[in-house]
Coordinates of C-alpha atoms in Angstrom, one line a residue:
Chain A
X24 CA 38.1 -75.4 -218.7
X25 CA 36.1 -72.2 -218.2
X26 CA 37.8 -69.0 -217.1
X27 CA 36.0 -66.0 -215.8
X28 CA 37.7 -62.6 -215.8
X29 CA 36.4 -59.2 -214.7
X30 CA 38.3 -56.1 -215.9
X31 CA 37.2 -52.9 -214.3
X32 CA 36.5 -49.4 -215.7
X33 CA 39.2 -46.9 -215.0
X34 CA 39.6 -43.1 -214.4
X35 CA 42.5 -42.2 -216.6
X36 CA 44.0 -38.7 -217.2
X37 CA 43.2 -38.5 -213.5
X38 CA 43.4 -34.7 -212.7
X39 CA 46.8 -33.3 -213.7
X40 CA 48.2 -36.8 -214.6
X41 CA 47.4 -36.6 -218.4
X42 CA 48.5 -39.9 -220.0
X43 CA 50.1 -40.9 -216.7
X44 CA 47.7 -41.5 -213.9
X45 CA 44.9 -44.1 -213.9
X46 CA 42.7 -45.6 -211.3
X47 CA 40.6 -48.8 -211.4
X48 CA 37.1 -48.3 -210.0
X49 CA 34.9 -51.1 -208.6
X50 CA 32.1 -50.6 -211.1
X51 CA 31.3 -51.0 -213.9
X52 CA 33.4 -53.8 -215.4
X53 CA 33.6 -56.0 -218.5
X54 CA 33.3 -59.7 -217.8
X55 CA 34.5 -62.5 -220.0
X56 CA 34.0 -66.2 -219.7
X57 CA 36.6 -68.0 -221.8
X58 CA 36.6 -71.6 -223.0
X59 CA 38.7 -73.7 -225.4
X60 CA 37.4 -73.9 -228.9
X61 CA 38.7 -74.9 -232.3
X62 CA 38.5 -71.3 -233.7
X63 CA 38.2 -67.8 -232.3
X64 CA 34.6 -66.8 -231.5
X65 CA 33.0 -64.0 -229.5
X66 CA 29.5 -63.8 -228.2
X67 CA 28.7 -60.5 -226.6
X68 CA 25.9 -59.1 -224.5
X69 CA 25.4 -55.8 -222.7
X70 CA 26.5 -52.6 -224.5
X71 CA 26.7 -53.3 -228.2
X72 CA 30.2 -53.9 -229.5
X73 CA 31.7 -55.1 -232.8
X74 CA 31.8 -58.9 -233.5
X75 CA 34.6 -61.0 -234.9
X76 CA 38.1 -59.7 -235.4
X77 CA 36.9 -56.1 -234.6
X78 CA 36.0 -57.1 -231.1
X79 CA 38.7 -55.8 -228.8
X80 CA 38.5 -58.7 -226.3
X81 CA 38.8 -61.3 -229.1
X82 CA 41.5 -59.4 -230.9
X83 CA 43.6 -59.1 -227.7
X84 CA 43.1 -62.8 -226.9
X85 CA 44.1 -63.7 -230.5
X86 CA 47.1 -61.4 -230.2
X87 CA 48.3 -63.3 -227.2
X88 CA 48.0 -66.6 -229.1
X89 CA 50.1 -65.1 -231.9
X90 CA 52.7 -63.7 -229.6
X91 CA 53.2 -67.2 -228.2
X92 CA 53.0 -68.9 -231.5
X93 CA 50.1 -71.1 -230.3
X94 CA 47.6 -72.6 -232.7
X95 CA 44.1 -73.2 -231.7
X96 CA 41.3 -71.0 -230.6
X97 CA 38.9 -70.0 -227.8
X98 CA 35.4 -68.8 -227.4
X99 CA 34.7 -65.6 -225.4
X100 CA 31.4 -64.8 -223.9
X101 CA 31.7 -61.1 -223.1
X102 CA 29.3 -59.2 -220.9
X103 CA 30.1 -55.6 -221.9
X104 CA 29.3 -53.6 -218.7
X105 CA 31.3 -50.5 -219.6
X106 CA 29.7 -48.1 -222.1
X107 CA 31.9 -47.6 -225.1
X108 CA 33.2 -44.1 -225.7
X109 CA 32.3 -43.1 -222.1
X110 CA 35.8 -42.1 -221.1
X111 CA 35.9 -44.9 -218.6
X112 CA 38.4 -47.1 -220.3
X113 CA 35.9 -49.3 -222.1
X114 CA 38.3 -50.6 -224.8
X115 CA 41.1 -51.0 -222.3
X116 CA 39.0 -53.1 -220.0
X117 CA 37.8 -55.4 -222.9
X118 CA 41.4 -55.7 -224.0
X119 CA 42.6 -56.7 -220.6
X120 CA 39.7 -59.1 -220.1
X121 CA 40.4 -60.8 -223.5
X122 CA 44.2 -61.0 -223.0
X123 CA 44.0 -62.2 -219.4
X124 CA 41.2 -64.7 -220.2
X125 CA 43.3 -66.2 -222.9
X126 CA 46.4 -66.2 -220.8
X127 CA 44.7 -68.1 -218.0
X128 CA 43.3 -70.6 -220.4
X129 CA 46.9 -71.2 -221.7
X130 CA 48.4 -71.2 -218.3
X131 CA 50.5 -68.1 -219.1
X132 CA 51.2 -65.7 -216.2
X133 CA 53.8 -63.3 -217.6
X134 CA 52.3 -59.9 -216.8
X135 CA 54.5 -58.1 -219.4
X136 CA 53.3 -60.3 -222.2
X137 CA 49.6 -60.2 -221.2
X138 CA 49.8 -56.4 -221.0
X139 CA 51.5 -56.2 -224.4
X140 CA 48.7 -58.2 -225.9
X141 CA 46.1 -56.0 -224.2
X142 CA 47.8 -52.8 -225.3
X143 CA 47.7 -54.0 -228.9
X144 CA 44.0 -54.5 -228.5
X145 CA 43.6 -51.0 -227.0
X146 CA 45.7 -49.6 -229.8
X147 CA 43.5 -51.2 -232.4
X148 CA 40.4 -49.6 -230.7
X149 CA 41.7 -46.1 -230.1
X150 CA 44.6 -45.6 -232.5
X151 CA 47.2 -45.7 -229.8
X152 CA 47.9 -47.8 -226.8
X153 CA 46.8 -46.2 -223.5
X154 CA 48.7 -47.9 -220.6
X155 CA 47.0 -45.4 -218.3
X156 CA 43.7 -47.3 -218.9
X157 CA 45.0 -50.9 -219.5
X158 CA 47.5 -51.0 -216.6
X159 CA 45.1 -50.0 -213.8
X160 CA 42.4 -52.2 -215.2
X161 CA 44.9 -55.1 -215.1
X162 CA 46.5 -54.5 -211.7
X163 CA 43.8 -52.5 -209.9
X164 CA 44.4 -49.5 -207.7
X165 CA 46.0 -46.2 -208.7
X166 CA 48.9 -46.5 -211.1
X167 CA 51.5 -44.1 -212.5
X168 CA 53.0 -44.9 -215.9
X169 CA 56.6 -43.8 -215.7
X170 CA 57.2 -44.8 -219.4
X171 CA 55.3 -46.6 -222.1
X172 CA 58.3 -48.2 -223.8
X173 CA 59.7 -50.0 -221.9
X174 CA 56.6 -50.2 -219.8
X175 CA 57.4 -49.0 -216.3
X176 CA 54.7 -48.7 -213.7
X177 CA 54.5 -47.4 -210.1
X178 CA 51.7 -48.2 -207.7
X179 CA 50.1 -45.7 -205.3
X180 CA 48.4 -47.2 -202.3
X181 CA 45.3 -45.0 -202.6
X182 CA 41.8 -45.8 -201.4
X183 CA 39.4 -43.2 -202.7
X184 CA 35.6 -42.9 -202.9
X185 CA 34.1 -40.8 -205.6
X186 CA 31.1 -40.3 -207.8
X187 CA 31.0 -41.0 -211.5
X188 CA 28.6 -39.0 -213.6
X189 CA 28.1 -40.2 -217.2
X190 CA 26.1 -38.0 -219.5
X191 CA 24.6 -39.4 -222.7
X192 CA 27.0 -37.7 -225.1
X193 CA 29.9 -39.2 -226.9
X194 CA 33.4 -37.9 -227.2
X195 CA 35.4 -40.0 -229.6
X196 CA 38.9 -40.5 -228.2
X197 CA 40.5 -39.8 -231.6
X198 CA 38.8 -36.4 -231.8
X199 CA 39.7 -35.6 -228.2
X200 CA 43.4 -36.4 -229.2
X201 CA 43.3 -34.3 -232.3
X202 CA 42.1 -31.2 -230.5
X203 CA 45.2 -31.2 -228.3
X204 CA 48.0 -28.8 -229.4
X205 CA 51.4 -30.2 -230.0
X206 CA 53.0 -27.3 -228.1
X207 CA 51.9 -26.1 -224.7
X208 CA 53.0 -23.1 -222.5
X209 CA 56.0 -24.1 -220.3
X210 CA 54.3 -22.5 -217.3
X211 CA 51.3 -24.8 -217.8
X212 CA 53.6 -27.8 -217.9
X213 CA 55.2 -26.6 -214.7
X214 CA 51.8 -26.2 -213.0
X215 CA 50.8 -29.7 -213.9
X216 CA 54.1 -31.1 -212.6
X217 CA 53.5 -29.3 -209.3
X218 CA 49.9 -30.5 -209.1
X219 CA 50.7 -34.1 -210.1
X220 CA 53.6 -34.5 -207.7
X221 CA 51.5 -32.9 -204.9
X222 CA 48.6 -35.2 -205.8
X223 CA 50.7 -38.3 -205.3
X224 CA 51.6 -37.1 -201.8
X225 CA 48.0 -36.2 -201.0
X226 CA 46.8 -39.6 -202.2
X227 CA 49.3 -41.4 -200.0
X228 CA 48.1 -39.3 -197.1
X229 CA 44.4 -39.8 -197.9
X230 CA 43.9 -36.0 -197.7
X231 CA 40.6 -35.7 -199.5
X232 CA 40.4 -31.9 -199.6
X233 CA 43.9 -31.5 -201.1
X234 CA 43.2 -34.3 -203.6
X235 CA 40.1 -32.5 -204.7
X236 CA 41.9 -29.2 -205.1
X237 CA 44.5 -30.9 -207.2
X238 CA 42.0 -32.5 -209.6
X239 CA 42.7 -30.0 -212.2
X240 CA 44.6 -29.9 -215.5
X241 CA 46.3 -27.3 -217.7
X242 CA 47.5 -29.5 -220.5
X243 CA 44.5 -31.3 -221.9
X244 CA 41.3 -30.0 -220.2
X245 CA 41.5 -26.4 -221.5
X246 CA 41.5 -27.6 -225.1
X247 CA 39.1 -30.5 -224.6
X248 CA 36.5 -28.3 -222.9
X249 CA 35.6 -27.2 -226.5
X250 CA 34.2 -30.7 -226.9
X251 CA 32.5 -30.4 -223.5
X252 CA 31.0 -26.9 -223.4
X253 CA 29.0 -27.8 -220.3
X254 CA 32.1 -28.6 -218.2
X255 CA 32.6 -25.3 -216.4
X256 CA 29.0 -25.0 -215.4
X257 CA 28.9 -28.6 -214.2
X258 CA 32.1 -28.1 -212.3
X259 CA 30.7 -25.0 -210.6
X260 CA 27.5 -26.8 -209.4
X261 CA 29.6 -29.7 -208.2
X262 CA 31.9 -27.4 -206.1
X263 CA 28.8 -25.5 -204.8
X264 CA 27.3 -28.9 -203.7
X265 CA 30.5 -29.6 -201.7
X266 CA 32.7 -31.5 -204.1
X267 CA 36.4 -31.0 -203.3
X268 CA 37.2 -31.4 -207.0
X269 CA 36.0 -32.9 -210.2
X270 CA 38.0 -34.3 -213.2
X271 CA 37.1 -35.6 -216.6
X272 CA 37.8 -39.3 -216.9
X273 CA 39.9 -40.3 -219.9
X274 CA 38.8 -38.1 -222.8
X275 CA 35.3 -37.8 -221.4
X276 CA 32.4 -37.4 -221.1
X277 CA 32.5 -39.3 -217.8
X278 CA 33.3 -37.2 -214.8
X279 CA 34.7 -38.2 -211.5
X280 CA 34.2 -36.1 -208.4
X281 CA 35.2 -36.5 -204.8
X282 CA 33.7 -35.1 -201.6
X283 CA 31.9 -36.2 -198.5
X284 CA 28.3 -36.1 -199.8
X285 CA 28.9 -38.1 -203.0
X286 CA 25.2 -38.9 -203.7
X287 CA 24.2 -35.2 -203.4
X288 CA 27.0 -34.3 -205.7
X289 CA 26.0 -36.9 -208.3
X290 CA 22.3 -36.0 -208.1
X291 CA 23.0 -32.3 -208.5
X292 CA 25.2 -32.8 -211.5
X293 CA 22.7 -35.1 -213.2
X294 CA 20.0 -32.5 -212.6
X295 CA 22.2 -29.8 -214.1
X296 CA 22.8 -31.9 -217.1
X297 CA 19.1 -32.5 -217.5
X298 CA 18.6 -28.7 -217.3
X299 CA 21.0 -28.5 -220.2
X300 CA 19.0 -31.1 -222.1
X301 CA 21.5 -33.9 -221.6
X302 CA 20.4 -37.2 -220.0
X303 CA 22.9 -38.5 -217.4
X304 CA 23.4 -41.1 -214.7
X305 CA 25.6 -41.2 -211.6
X306 CA 26.9 -43.9 -209.3
X307 CA 29.1 -43.8 -206.2
X308 CA 32.2 -45.9 -206.6
X309 CA 35.7 -46.4 -205.1
X310 CA 39.2 -47.5 -206.0
X311 CA 38.8 -51.0 -207.3
X312 CA 40.6 -54.3 -207.8
X313 CA 42.2 -55.2 -211.1
X314 CA 41.3 -58.0 -213.5
X315 CA 44.3 -59.9 -212.2
X316 CA 43.6 -59.6 -208.4
Chain B
X22 CA 70.8 -10.5 -178.0
X23 CA 72.7 -12.4 -180.7
X24 CA 71.0 -14.8 -183.0
X25 CA 72.8 -17.3 -185.2
X26 CA 71.1 -18.8 -188.2
X27 CA 72.4 -21.3 -190.8
X28 CA 70.6 -21.5 -194.1
X29 CA 71.7 -24.4 -196.3
X30 CA 72.4 -24.7 -200.0
X31 CA 69.7 -26.4 -202.1
X32 CA 69.4 -28.6 -205.1
X33 CA 66.5 -27.0 -207.0
X34 CA 65.0 -28.0 -210.3
X35 CA 65.7 -31.4 -208.9
X36 CA 65.5 -33.8 -212.0
X37 CA 62.1 -33.5 -213.6
X38 CA 60.8 -31.1 -211.0
X39 CA 61.6 -27.8 -212.8
X40 CA 60.5 -24.9 -210.5
X41 CA 58.8 -27.4 -208.2
X42 CA 61.3 -29.7 -206.4
X43 CA 64.0 -28.6 -204.1
X44 CA 66.2 -30.3 -201.5
X45 CA 68.3 -28.8 -198.7
X46 CA 71.8 -30.3 -198.5
X47 CA 74.0 -30.4 -195.4
X48 CA 76.8 -28.3 -196.8
X49 CA 77.6 -25.6 -197.8
X50 CA 75.5 -23.0 -196.0
X51 CA 75.3 -19.3 -195.3
X52 CA 75.6 -18.3 -191.7
X53 CA 74.4 -15.0 -190.1
X54 CA 74.9 -13.6 -186.7
X55 CA 72.3 -11.0 -186.1
X56 CA 72.3 -8.3 -183.3
X57 CA 70.2 -5.3 -182.5
X58 CA 71.6 -2.0 -183.9
X59 CA 70.3 1.5 -184.5
X60 CA 70.5 1.1 -188.3
X61 CA 70.9 -1.6 -190.9
X62 CA 74.4 -2.8 -191.3
X63 CA 76.0 -5.8 -193.0
X64 CA 79.5 -7.2 -192.5
X65 CA 80.3 -10.1 -194.8
X66 CA 83.1 -12.6 -195.1
X67 CA 83.6 -15.7 -197.3
X68 CA 82.5 -15.5 -200.9
X69 CA 82.4 -11.8 -201.9
X70 CA 78.8 -10.4 -202.1
X71 CA 77.4 -6.8 -202.4
X72 CA 77.3 -4.6 -199.3
X73 CA 74.6 -2.3 -198.0
X74 CA 71.1 -2.4 -199.5
X75 CA 72.2 -4.7 -202.3
X76 CA 73.1 -7.5 -199.9
X77 CA 70.3 -10.0 -200.0
X78 CA 70.5 -11.0 -196.4
X79 CA 70.3 -7.4 -195.3
X80 CA 67.6 -6.6 -197.8
X81 CA 65.5 -9.6 -196.6
X82 CA 65.9 -8.6 -193.0
X83 CA 64.9 -5.0 -193.7
X84 CA 61.9 -6.2 -195.7
X85 CA 60.7 -8.1 -192.7
X86 CA 61.0 -5.0 -190.5
X87 CA 59.0 -3.1 -193.2
X88 CA 56.3 -5.7 -193.5
X89 CA 55.8 -5.5 -189.7
X90 CA 56.0 -1.7 -189.6
X91 CA 58.9 -1.9 -187.1
X92 CA 61.4 0.9 -186.8
X93 CA 64.9 0.2 -185.8
X94 CA 67.7 -1.8 -187.2
X95 CA 70.1 -4.7 -187.0
X96 CA 73.6 -5.7 -187.7
X97 CA 74.2 -8.8 -189.7
X98 CA 77.5 -10.6 -189.8
X99 CA 77.3 -12.9 -192.8
X100 CA 79.6 -15.8 -193.5
X101 CA 78.9 -16.4 -197.1
X102 CA 79.6 -20.1 -197.5
X103 CA 77.7 -20.8 -200.7
X104 CA 79.3 -19.6 -203.9
X105 CA 77.1 -17.0 -205.7
X106 CA 75.9 -18.1 -209.2
X107 CA 76.7 -21.7 -208.5
X108 CA 73.2 -23.0 -209.0
X109 CA 73.1 -24.1 -205.3
X110 CA 70.5 -21.5 -204.2
X111 CA 73.1 -19.0 -202.9
X112 CA 70.8 -16.0 -202.9
X113 CA 67.9 -18.0 -201.6
X114 CA 69.9 -19.1 -198.6
X115 CA 71.2 -15.6 -197.9
X116 CA 67.6 -14.4 -198.1
X117 CA 66.4 -17.1 -195.7
X118 CA 69.2 -16.4 -193.3
X119 CA 68.6 -12.7 -193.2
X120 CA 64.8 -12.9 -192.9
X121 CA 64.9 -15.6 -190.3
X122 CA 67.7 -13.9 -188.3
X123 CA 65.6 -10.7 -188.2
X124 CA 62.5 -12.6 -187.3
X125 CA 64.2 -14.3 -184.3
X126 CA 65.6 -11.0 -183.1
X127 CA 62.0 -9.6 -183.3
X128 CA 60.4 -12.6 -181.7
X129 CA 58.4 -13.3 -184.9
X130 CA 57.7 -16.9 -185.7
X131 CA 55.1 -16.7 -188.6
X132 CA 56.6 -18.9 -191.3
X133 CA 54.4 -17.4 -194.0
X134 CA 55.6 -13.9 -193.2
X135 CA 59.3 -14.9 -192.9
X136 CA 59.1 -16.8 -196.2
X137 CA 57.5 -13.8 -197.9
X138 CA 60.3 -11.5 -196.8
X139 CA 62.9 -14.1 -197.9
X140 CA 61.2 -14.5 -201.2
X141 CA 61.4 -10.7 -201.8
X142 CA 65.1 -10.9 -201.2
X143 CA 65.4 -13.8 -203.6
X144 CA 63.4 -11.9 -206.1
X145 CA 65.7 -8.8 -205.8
X146 CA 68.7 -11.1 -206.4
X147 CA 67.4 -13.2 -209.3
X148 CA 64.6 -11.2 -210.9
X149 CA 61.9 -13.6 -209.7
X150 CA 61.1 -15.4 -206.5
X151 CA 62.2 -19.0 -206.4
X152 CA 60.3 -20.8 -203.7
X153 CA 62.0 -24.0 -204.8
X154 CA 65.2 -22.7 -203.4
X155 CA 63.9 -20.6 -200.5
X156 CA 61.4 -23.1 -199.1
X157 CA 63.8 -26.1 -198.7
X158 CA 66.5 -23.8 -197.3
X159 CA 64.0 -22.7 -194.7
X160 CA 62.3 -25.9 -193.8
X161 CA 65.0 -28.4 -194.8
X162 CA 64.5 -31.8 -196.5
X163 CA 62.8 -32.3 -199.9
X164 CA 60.0 -30.0 -200.8
X165 CA 57.4 -29.8 -203.5
X166 CA 56.0 -26.3 -204.4
X167 CA 52.3 -27.0 -205.2
X168 CA 51.8 -23.3 -206.0
X169 CA 53.7 -20.0 -205.6
X170 CA 50.7 -17.8 -204.9
X171 CA 49.3 -18.7 -202.5
X172 CA 52.4 -20.5 -201.4
X173 CA 51.5 -24.2 -200.9
X174 CA 54.2 -26.6 -200.0
X175 CA 54.4 -30.4 -199.5
X176 CA 57.2 -32.3 -197.8
X177 CA 58.7 -35.6 -198.9
X178 CA 60.3 -37.6 -196.2
X179 CA 63.5 -38.3 -198.3
X180 CA 66.9 -39.1 -197.0
X181 CA 69.4 -39.0 -199.9
X182 CA 73.2 -39.0 -200.2
X183 CA 74.7 -37.5 -203.2
X184 CA 77.8 -35.8 -204.6
X185 CA 77.9 -32.2 -205.7
X186 CA 80.3 -31.2 -208.4
X187 CA 80.9 -27.5 -208.8
X188 CA 82.9 -26.3 -211.8
X189 CA 84.4 -22.9 -211.9
X190 CA 82.1 -21.4 -214.5
X191 CA 79.2 -19.1 -214.0
X192 CA 75.7 -19.4 -215.4
X193 CA 73.7 -16.3 -214.5
X194 CA 70.1 -17.3 -213.5
X195 CA 68.6 -14.6 -215.7
X196 CA 70.4 -15.9 -218.8
X197 CA 69.4 -19.5 -217.9
X198 CA 65.8 -18.3 -217.7
X199 CA 65.9 -16.4 -220.9
X200 CA 67.1 -19.4 -222.9
X201 CA 63.9 -21.3 -222.0
X202 CA 61.2 -21.4 -224.7
X203 CA 57.8 -20.2 -223.7
X204 CA 56.2 -23.2 -225.5
X205 CA 57.3 -26.8 -225.1
X206 CA 56.1 -30.0 -226.8
X207 CA 53.1 -31.5 -225.0
X208 CA 54.8 -34.9 -225.1
X209 CA 57.8 -33.5 -223.2
X210 CA 55.5 -32.1 -220.6
X211 CA 53.8 -35.5 -220.2
X212 CA 57.2 -37.2 -219.8
X213 CA 58.1 -34.8 -217.0
X214 CA 54.8 -35.4 -215.2
X215 CA 55.4 -39.1 -215.5
X216 CA 59.0 -38.8 -214.2
X217 CA 58.2 -36.3 -211.5
X218 CA 55.3 -38.3 -210.0
X219 CA 57.4 -41.5 -210.2
X220 CA 60.3 -39.8 -208.5
X221 CA 58.1 -38.8 -205.6
X222 CA 57.2 -42.4 -205.1
X223 CA 60.8 -43.6 -205.5
X224 CA 62.0 -41.0 -203.0
X225 CA 59.5 -42.2 -200.4
X226 CA 60.6 -45.8 -201.0
X227 CA 64.3 -44.8 -200.9
X228 CA 64.9 -46.7 -204.2
X229 CA 68.2 -45.2 -205.3
X230 CA 68.4 -46.8 -208.7
X231 CA 65.0 -45.6 -209.7
X232 CA 65.6 -42.2 -208.2
X233 CA 68.8 -42.0 -210.4
X234 CA 67.0 -43.1 -213.5
X235 CA 64.4 -40.3 -212.9
X236 CA 67.0 -37.5 -212.5
X237 CA 66.3 -36.3 -216.0
X238 CA 64.4 -33.4 -217.5
X239 CA 62.8 -32.6 -220.8
X240 CA 61.6 -29.0 -220.1
X241 CA 64.6 -27.0 -219.1
X242 CA 67.8 -29.1 -219.5
X243 CA 67.6 -29.6 -223.3
X244 CA 67.7 -25.8 -223.8
X245 CA 70.0 -25.0 -220.9
X246 CA 72.6 -27.5 -222.2
X247 CA 73.6 -24.8 -224.7
X248 CA 75.0 -22.9 -221.7
X249 CA 76.6 -26.1 -220.4
X250 CA 78.1 -27.7 -223.6
X251 CA 80.0 -30.1 -221.4
X252 CA 76.9 -31.6 -219.8
X253 CA 76.4 -34.7 -222.0
X254 CA 80.1 -35.7 -221.7
X255 CA 80.1 -35.2 -217.9
X256 CA 76.9 -37.2 -217.6
X257 CA 78.3 -40.0 -219.6
X258 CA 81.4 -40.4 -217.4
X259 CA 79.3 -40.1 -214.3
X260 CA 77.1 -43.0 -215.4
X261 CA 80.1 -45.0 -216.5
X262 CA 81.5 -44.6 -213.1
X263 CA 78.4 -46.0 -211.5
X264 CA 76.2 -43.0 -210.9
X265 CA 72.5 -43.9 -211.0
X266 CA 71.7 -40.4 -212.3
X267 CA 72.9 -36.8 -212.4
X268 CA 71.0 -33.6 -212.5
X269 CA 71.8 -29.9 -212.9
X270 CA 71.2 -28.0 -209.6
X271 CA 69.1 -24.8 -210.1
X272 CA 70.3 -23.2 -213.3
X273 CA 73.7 -24.7 -213.0
X274 CA 76.6 -25.1 -213.2
X275 CA 76.5 -27.2 -210.0
X276 CA 75.7 -30.9 -210.6
X277 CA 74.2 -33.4 -208.2
X278 CA 74.7 -37.1 -208.8
X279 CA 73.6 -40.2 -206.8
X280 CA 75.1 -43.7 -206.7
X281 CA 76.9 -46.0 -204.3
X282 CA 80.5 -44.8 -204.9
X283 CA 80.0 -41.1 -204.5
X284 CA 83.7 -40.2 -204.0
X285 CA 84.7 -42.1 -207.2
X286 CA 81.9 -40.4 -209.1
X287 CA 82.9 -36.9 -207.9
X288 CA 86.6 -37.5 -208.6
X289 CA 85.9 -38.8 -212.1
X290 CA 83.7 -35.8 -213.0
X291 CA 86.3 -33.4 -211.6
X292 CA 89.0 -35.1 -213.7
X293 CA 86.8 -34.9 -216.8
X294 CA 86.2 -31.2 -216.2
X295 CA 89.9 -30.6 -215.8
X296 CA 90.4 -32.5 -219.1
X297 CA 88.1 -30.0 -220.6
X298 CA 90.1 -27.1 -219.1
X299 CA 87.6 -26.3 -216.3
X300 CA 88.6 -26.3 -212.7
X301 CA 86.0 -28.0 -210.5
X302 CA 85.6 -29.3 -206.9
X303 CA 83.3 -32.0 -205.5
X304 CA 81.9 -33.0 -202.1
X305 CA 79.7 -35.7 -200.8
X306 CA 76.6 -34.5 -199.1
X307 CA 73.1 -35.5 -198.0
X308 CA 69.6 -34.2 -197.5
X309 CA 70.0 -31.5 -194.9
X310 CA 68.2 -29.6 -192.2
X311 CA 66.7 -26.2 -192.9
X312 CA 67.5 -22.8 -191.3
X313 CA 64.5 -23.2 -189.1
X314 CA 65.2 -26.6 -187.7

């Protein structure tokens, strides 16, 4: 039996929804082909990732076996399509692909269990579990994490086109976490609540301009900009080119912008990055399906 | 010409939506009858409120005249149906009633202008403008304040039944403000964002149990409970009686609970208050119309 699973990249920390909002996009994705085997083996291609136990897809698959007390093994062929440390939920997608691939091989369909295994993989990769990456990569669409434990998820029926810009710099998630203060101004918290709630309504209405206006954040971005000194200038040119708004995906450096003229926006941002001596690429994308769907 | 306007009470700081969410309820309300007059006069009945310039309804009406550079006056007969300092948006409702009564007398229908006048009245009463009271009292229904300045409002098509319990204690808004810290834990801010966004979705779906679970708050309530030492015990008996959730309205002391058996819940809470030596009343209510509608 051979199982193929595709787990998409995700835009997490979407606007004001730090640690809460996440959206699957249609590309890029990680793909695994999983087959029965007498031990646990991983063969990877695409972006370079660790082998053996340190591989997140394999670790998540193995975790599911353990959780179910099942002996045996599997071989995973992983096509790593999402660049690690891009901010696009690379480890979350690998975790989902590995756990779901293993589950399908074993005939297991309990979402909670599969997500738990994937979350353990994600935790191994980034120090803590990020359901705002793992959950949308699994289910697809736009998700709201009401709580991590117990895991409670809401779905927003959003269909959004956007442009992703990925500069060739790395922002390690752990560093991006560490730079956040433990205390934040109450008024900033209130602003984010106002923006996040309004964004949910705008997403449901498909009101692009309002969605764009609400792609801002007062809780993480002001601090994380120290790791992305180019952000304000990039944002400015994006808005000048007609973007309704732009947000950092995950802990960056990937950016996600919306507007009408997505190619122009992407091209202009890439040019600005190049002016700043940073190579970058862009692609137009949209809300995507999950690994499960 | 005689104009009659009813401005409803509101449940502001609704659950996790501190300073953002507000909902009009169908009772109680403030009612004004406004007529042309050669100066500004107020005659009030019902709950005692200040006279003359210090009356919020009159002040808001006069503010609208000033904003429009109109000479003249009006006489307001105010039936004050909302208890002041109850947490039910008493001053916001009086401000809305006064400003909208004056506007109708003058043939003015600019919402922005009327709301601005009402907000000045509310500001005079409570030290700062609270659009989360004023806006739902004006428009009705459930509102989300995206931003105060410029005033941006979103509407949630929610229809909710609930029980209000009003104990005979007073919590001055200014004191309730002062007890709030200027800095809050980032993790509490994230929890509120998660709950507030999920609450919007649950309200749209009319999912009562989820709405109830989300009627919590980590940003204001933990601090304000010092002014309401009875809150945890009241909450406990409410949940035991079948309430799905309970929230403090505004800065309290009014409470708003939802569930199936609203009368039982109200009665039990009132009994518990009486056990604690506090007189209280309850009434079943629902999402209400605004002064304008």
